[in-house]
Each structure stands twice: as structure tokens, then as C-alpha cells.
C-alpha angles and dihedrals in degrees: 000000000000091000090055091053091052096050113111119253122215096243096048126102121228089251091056092049091050092047092051089054090050092052094054093042092052094045094049095038098055130074102238147350097279094047091051095050094044092050094046092049091053094060117100121245123036092002097154093057092041091051094046094052093040087053091054092051092045092050089056090050101042108007126240116294111247094234094053091047093050093048092048093050092048092052091046091050091053095045099036112030111209095024091110088063090051090050091049092050092047093050091047091053102038104020124253147170 
């Protein structure tokens, strides 16, 4: 399965293919979610995109730590009133944390 995800696609640039490989390597080569995201965000270049996608892969591998989830939801609730209800509805419909 992982090898299929790493195969080049016709429409992808060489840079996109290389970045995808980095994301999987970081996610698989680190010990947990937080380590993967911290490492990915410390790399020069398009670090924010690399960290975001590495975080998604790492969440699938290890899950999202409870403390990070709670902090994120608290910030979202302050900045975007009502978002917690949207998250609850989404998780009720599709499954979630």
C-alpha cells in the first residue's frame, strides 16, 4: 500500500513527488505524532505544507494526542464560535476521536 502511495502520478512535478516521499519517511521514521510534526516543521523550504501533510499521515498512524486535540479545539472555539458544534456533528456522522 505504501509503495502505491509513493508511485509518481502523471500530473505531479518532481518536487511534489519528492515532498510526498519526505512526508511518509518522516511519519514512519519518528516515534509519535508530535515528533513527526516538529521534525517536519523544522525542515527548510515549504515546511508548513510538509508539516501539515506529515501530521495527517502521523495522525492515521498514531492518533492525535489528547492534549493537542483539546488545545486545538479550545483555540478554534475562541477564534471561530460554533466550530465545536460543527466538529461534534462531523464526528457523529463520520466517526472521530
